[in-house]
PDB file of C-alpha atoms in Angstrom:
ATOM      1  CA  UNK M   1      -6.056 -37.244 -18.699  1.00 44.00           C
ATOM      2  CA  UNK M   2      -6.344 -33.504 -18.443  1.00 44.00           C
ATOM      3  CA  UNK M   3      -3.866 -33.385 -15.507  1.00 42.00           C
ATOM      4  CA  UNK M   4      -1.370 -35.634 -17.439  1.00 39.00           C
ATOM      5  CA  UNK M   5      -1.522 -33.297 -20.429  1.00 38.00           C
ATOM      6  CA  UNK M   6      -0.821 -30.269 -18.161  1.00 34.00           C
ATOM      7  CA  UNK M   7       2.050 -32.085 -16.300  1.00 34.00           C
ATOM      8  CA  UNK M   8       3.625 -32.902 -19.711  1.00 37.00           C
ATOM      9  CA  UNK M   9       3.228 -29.362 -20.840  1.00 37.00           C
ATOM     10  CA  UNK M  10       4.853 -27.949 -17.559  1.00 36.00           C
ATOM     11  CA  UNK M  11       7.889 -30.213 -18.339  1.00 37.00           C
ATOM     12  CA  UNK M  12       8.215 -29.203 -21.888  1.00 40.00           C
ATOM     13  CA  UNK M  13       7.495 -25.480 -21.767  1.00 40.00           C
ATOM     14  CA  UNK M  14      11.128 -24.403 -21.252  1.00 44.00           C
ATOM     15  CA  UNK M  15      11.933 -26.499 -24.334  1.00 51.00           C
ATOM     16  CA  UNK M  16       9.388 -24.779 -26.724  1.00 63.00           C
ATOM     17  CA  UNK M  17      10.988 -22.630 -29.328  1.00 66.00           C
ATOM     18  CA  UNK M  18      10.332 -18.933 -29.334  1.00 84.00           C
ATOM     19  CA  UNK M  19       9.641 -16.608 -32.123  1.00 88.00           C
ATOM     20  CA  UNK M  20      12.765 -14.646 -33.051  1.00 90.00           C
ATOM     21  CA  UNK M  21      15.206 -17.440 -32.190  1.00 92.00           C
ATOM     22  CA  UNK M  22      17.704 -18.559 -34.872  1.00 95.00           C
ATOM     23  CA  UNK M  23      17.594 -21.805 -36.507  1.00 95.00           C
ATOM     24  CA  UNK M  24      20.619 -22.965 -34.365  1.00 95.00           C
ATOM     25  CA  UNK M  25      18.587 -22.287 -31.276  1.00 94.00           C
ATOM     26  CA  UNK M  26      15.568 -23.964 -32.643  1.00 94.00           C
ATOM     27  CA  UNK M  27      17.604 -27.059 -33.420  1.00 94.00           C
ATOM     28  CA  UNK M  28      18.823 -27.187 -29.765  1.00 93.00           C
ATOM     29  CA  UNK M  29      15.295 -27.168 -28.639  1.00 90.00           C
ATOM     30  CA  UNK M  30      13.573 -29.410 -31.052  1.00 92.00           C
ATOM     31  CA  UNK M  31      16.518 -31.571 -32.507  1.00 93.00           C
ATOM     32  CA  UNK M  32      17.571 -31.818 -36.205  1.00 94.00           C
ATOM     33  CA  UNK M  33      15.348 -30.653 -39.004  1.00 96.00           C
ATOM     34  CA  UNK M  34      13.435 -33.761 -40.369  1.00 96.00           C
ATOM     35  CA  UNK M  35      12.538 -31.994 -43.668  1.00 97.00           C
ATOM     36  CA  UNK M  36      13.593 -28.432 -45.099  1.00 96.00           C
ATOM     37  CA  UNK M  37      11.075 -26.845 -47.512  1.00 96.00           C
ATOM     38  CA  UNK M  38      12.480 -23.769 -49.286  1.00 95.00           C
ATOM     39  CA  UNK M  39       9.871 -20.941 -49.545  1.00 90.00           C
ATOM     40  CA  UNK M  40      11.663 -18.152 -51.305  1.00 85.00           C
ATOM     41  CA  UNK M  41      14.731 -16.038 -51.008  1.00 88.00           C
ATOM     42  CA  UNK M  42      16.256 -16.560 -47.475  1.00 92.00           C
ATOM     43  CA  UNK M  43      12.973 -18.134 -46.295  1.00 93.00           C
ATOM     44  CA  UNK M  44      12.383 -21.798 -45.474  1.00 96.00           C
ATOM     45  CA  UNK M  45      10.379 -24.079 -43.260  1.00 97.00           C
ATOM     46  CA  UNK M  46      11.889 -26.645 -41.052  1.00 97.00           C
ATOM     47  CA  UNK M  47       9.849 -29.683 -39.984  1.00 97.00           C
ATOM     48  CA  UNK M  48      10.414 -31.248 -36.511  1.00 96.00           C
ATOM     49  CA  UNK M  49       8.848 -33.944 -34.153  1.00 95.00           C
ATOM     50  CA  UNK M  50       8.817 -32.802 -30.606  1.00 92.00           C
ATOM     51  CA  UNK M  51       7.337 -34.725 -27.686  1.00 90.00           C
ATOM     52  CA  UNK M  52       3.680 -35.448 -28.886  1.00 91.00           C
ATOM     53  CA  UNK M  53       3.548 -32.654 -31.546  1.00 94.00           C
ATOM     54  CA  UNK M  54       4.520 -32.153 -35.222  1.00 94.00           C
ATOM     55  CA  UNK M  55       6.175 -28.700 -35.478  1.00 95.00           C
ATOM     56  CA  UNK M  56       6.812 -26.510 -38.498  1.00 96.00           C
ATOM     57  CA  UNK M  57       8.923 -23.335 -38.065  1.00 96.00           C
ATOM     58  CA  UNK M  58       9.238 -20.777 -40.846  1.00 96.00           C
ATOM     59  CA  UNK M  59      12.556 -18.874 -40.934  1.00 96.00           C
ATOM     60  CA  UNK M  60      13.423 -15.679 -42.587  1.00 94.00           C
ATOM     61  CA  UNK M  61      17.226 -15.039 -42.657  1.00 95.00           C
ATOM     62  CA  UNK M  62      17.509 -18.012 -40.338  1.00 95.00           C
ATOM     63  CA  UNK M  63      15.325 -16.388 -37.661  1.00 94.00           C
ATOM     64  CA  UNK M  64      11.975 -17.986 -36.781  1.00 94.00           C
ATOM     65  CA  UNK M  65       8.941 -15.908 -37.853  1.00 94.00           C
ATOM     66  CA  UNK M  66       6.063 -18.459 -37.576  1.00 95.00           C
ATOM     67  CA  UNK M  67       5.548 -21.674 -35.564  1.00 95.00           C
ATOM     68  CA  UNK M  68       2.882 -24.281 -36.286  1.00 95.00           C
ATOM     69  CA  UNK M  69       2.091 -27.060 -33.906  1.00 94.00           C
ATOM     70  CA  UNK M  70      -0.233 -30.104 -34.442  1.00 94.00           C
ATOM     71  CA  UNK M  71      -0.628 -32.979 -32.055  1.00 94.00           C
ATOM     72  CA  UNK M  72       0.604 -36.154 -33.486  1.00 92.00           C
ATOM     73  CA  UNK M  73      -2.539 -38.095 -32.395  1.00 90.00           C
ATOM     74  CA  UNK M  74      -4.878 -35.831 -34.543  1.00 86.00           C
ATOM     75  CA  UNK M  75      -6.857 -34.375 -31.507  1.00 91.00           C
ATOM     76  CA  UNK M  76      -8.050 -31.008 -30.625  1.00 90.00           C
ATOM     77  CA  UNK M  77      -6.129 -28.724 -28.219  1.00 90.00           C
ATOM     78  CA  UNK M  78      -7.619 -28.180 -24.836  1.00 89.00           C
ATOM     79  CA  UNK M  79      -7.898 -24.544 -23.780  1.00 86.00           C
ATOM     80  CA  UNK M  80      -5.356 -25.157 -20.911  1.00 91.00           C
ATOM     81  CA  UNK M  81      -2.983 -26.816 -23.481  1.00 92.00           C
ATOM     82  CA  UNK M  82      -3.121 -24.013 -25.966  1.00 89.00           C
ATOM     83  CA  UNK M  83      -2.724 -21.335 -23.211  1.00 89.00           C
ATOM     84  CA  UNK M  84       0.343 -23.280 -21.905  1.00 90.00           C
ATOM     85  CA  UNK M  85       1.809 -23.698 -25.415  1.00 91.00           C
ATOM     86  CA  UNK M  86       1.301 -19.931 -26.236  1.00 90.00           C
ATOM     87  CA  UNK M  87       2.977 -19.036 -23.011  1.00 88.00           C
ATOM     88  CA  UNK M  88       5.995 -21.212 -23.875  1.00 86.00           C
ATOM     89  CA  UNK M  89       6.383 -19.994 -27.469  1.00 85.00           C
ATOM     90  CA  UNK M  90       5.942 -16.314 -26.429  1.00 80.00           C
ATOM     91  CA  UNK M  91       8.484 -16.362 -23.613  1.00 77.00           C
ATOM     92  CA  UNK M  92       7.078 -13.070 -22.295  1.00 81.00           C
ATOM     93  CA  UNK M  93       4.127 -10.843 -22.624  1.00 85.00           C
ATOM     94  CA  UNK M  94       0.502 -11.720 -22.199  1.00 89.00           C
ATOM     95  CA  UNK M  95      -1.767 -13.293 -24.767  1.00 90.00           C
ATOM     96  CA  UNK M  96      -5.189 -11.467 -25.261  1.00 90.00           C
ATOM     97  CA  UNK M  97      -7.918 -13.357 -26.758  1.00 88.00           C
ATOM     98  CA  UNK M  98      -9.294 -11.545 -29.882  1.00 85.00           C
ATOM     99  CA  UNK M  99     -12.999 -10.924 -29.804  1.00 70.00           C
ATOM    100  CA  UNK M 100     -13.433 -11.419 -33.585  1.00 60.00           C
ATOM    101  CA  UNK M 101     -13.160 -15.100 -33.504  1.00 58.00           C
ATOM    102  CA  UNK M 102     -13.887 -16.706 -36.859  1.00 62.00           C
ATOM    103  CA  UNK M 103     -15.668 -19.867 -37.530  1.00 63.00           C
ATOM    104  CA  UNK M 104     -13.732 -22.801 -36.157  1.00 62.00           C
ATOM    105  CA  UNK M 105     -10.875 -20.524 -34.980  1.00 82.00           C
ATOM    106  CA  UNK M 106      -9.758 -18.976 -31.746  1.00 87.00           C
ATOM    107  CA  UNK M 107      -7.326 -16.088 -31.970  1.00 90.00           C
ATOM    108  CA  UNK M 108      -4.982 -14.144 -29.705  1.00 92.00           C
ATOM    109  CA  UNK M 109      -2.717 -11.147 -29.921  1.00 91.00           C
ATOM    110  CA  UNK M 110       0.470 -10.556 -27.810  1.00 92.00           C
ATOM    111  CA  UNK M 111       1.376  -6.851 -28.096  1.00 92.00           C
ATOM    112  CA  UNK M 112       4.555  -7.135 -26.255  1.00 90.00           C
ATOM    113  CA  UNK M 113       6.343  -9.637 -28.585  1.00 88.00           C
ATOM    114  CA  UNK M 114       4.205  -8.299 -31.665  1.00 90.00           C
ATOM    115  CA  UNK M 115       2.720 -11.634 -32.457  1.00 92.00           C
ATOM    116  CA  UNK M 116      -0.625 -13.285 -33.355  1.00 92.00           C
ATOM    117  CA  UNK M 117      -1.783 -16.717 -32.711  1.00 93.00           C
ATOM    118  CA  UNK M 118      -4.754 -18.891 -33.804  1.00 92.00           C
ATOM    119  CA  UNK M 119      -5.995 -22.425 -33.077  1.00 91.00           C
ATOM    120  CA  UNK M 120      -7.952 -23.786 -35.994  1.00 90.00           C
ATOM    121  CA  UNK M 121      -9.982 -26.935 -35.594  1.00 85.00           C
ATOM    122  CA  UNK M 122      -9.711 -29.024 -38.677  1.00 82.00           C
ATOM    123  CA  UNK M 123     -12.212 -31.679 -39.924  1.00 78.00           C
ATOM    124  CA  UNK M 124     -11.703 -35.065 -38.380  1.00 78.00           C
ATOM    125  CA  UNK M 125     -10.974 -33.708 -35.033  1.00 78.00           C
ATOM    126  CA  UNK M 126      -7.543 -32.355 -35.396  1.00 86.00           C
ATOM    127  CA  UNK M 127      -6.387 -28.867 -34.175  1.00 91.00           C
ATOM    128  CA  UNK M 128      -3.484 -26.707 -35.420  1.00 93.00           C
ATOM    129  CA  UNK M 129      -1.864 -23.841 -33.392  1.00 94.00           C
ATOM    130  CA  UNK M 130      -0.165 -21.254 -35.543  1.00 94.00           C
ATOM    131  CA  UNK M 131       1.823 -18.502 -33.912  1.00 94.00           C
ATOM    132  CA  UNK M 132       3.092 -15.630 -36.143  1.00 93.00           C
ATOM    133  CA  UNK M 133       5.200 -12.486 -35.851  1.00 91.00           C
ATOM    134  CA  UNK M 134       3.463  -9.351 -37.086  1.00 89.00           C
ATOM    135  CA  UNK M 135       6.463  -9.026 -39.592  1.00 88.00           C
ATOM    136  CA  UNK M 136       5.609 -12.489 -40.963  1.00 88.00           C
ATOM    137  CA  UNK M 137       1.916 -11.452 -41.440  1.00 86.00           C
ATOM    138  CA  UNK M 138       2.824  -8.183 -43.032  1.00 85.00           C
ATOM    139  CA  UNK M 139       5.235  -9.944 -45.377  1.00 82.00           C
ATOM    140  CA  UNK M 140       2.572 -12.558 -46.327  1.00 78.00           C
ATOM    141  CA  UNK M 141      -0.006  -9.638 -46.912  1.00 73.00           C
ATOM    142  CA  UNK M 142       2.471  -7.846 -49.338  1.00 78.00           C
ATOM    143  CA  UNK M 143       3.153 -11.024 -51.229  1.00 76.00           C
ATOM    144  CA  UNK M 144      -0.557 -11.557 -51.655  1.00 77.00           C
ATOM    145  CA  UNK M 145      -1.103  -8.024 -52.768  1.00 78.00           C
ATOM    146  CA  UNK M 146       1.693  -8.373 -55.386  1.00 76.00           C
ATOM    147  CA  UNK M 147       0.206 -11.665 -56.610  1.00 78.00           C
ATOM    148  CA  UNK M 148      -3.322 -10.101 -56.880  1.00 77.00           C
ATOM    149  CA  UNK M 149      -1.912  -7.069 -58.791  1.00 75.00           C
ATOM    150  CA  UNK M 150      -0.155  -9.375 -61.180  1.00 76.00           C
ATOM    151  CA  UNK M 151      -3.286 -11.388 -61.893  1.00 77.00           C
ATOM    152  CA  UNK M 152      -5.451  -8.164 -62.258  1.00 77.00           C
ATOM    153  CA  UNK M 153      -2.753  -6.756 -64.835  1.00 76.00           C
ATOM    154  CA  UNK M 154      -3.477  -9.843 -66.995  1.00 67.00           C
ATOM    155  CA  UNK M 155      -6.992  -8.634 -67.790  1.00 59.00           C
TER     156      UNK M 155
END
């Protein structure tokens, strides 16, 4: 089983989308968008099915900033599978495992492409791999700070 998964990954790695690609390039890799979810000004998420994964890609100005993968068959990622997927999505650079691993999460940083990744094990046996650009993380932090400030001003 493990060898089969690794062989499948080896075949699909060149087809994995990479952070920073345009929505046109992502479409060429994953096929047409199955669902588009608007998330704000010039920001949207495209939902795709690719091989044995459900994939969500967040775009800002039609450039990918975040990629979320989950196996269709609600299972956990193997370590080798997560490593292979990270290598495919990054395109270059080396993923360094973060030492501050949180409960039910594994985390990595890739300084060369300025990205972070995490695998979170969900209840009922599923895993989700999320790969995010530092820009995406910083934008999310700024939005959260603005929302928190708005809430605090109401008191």
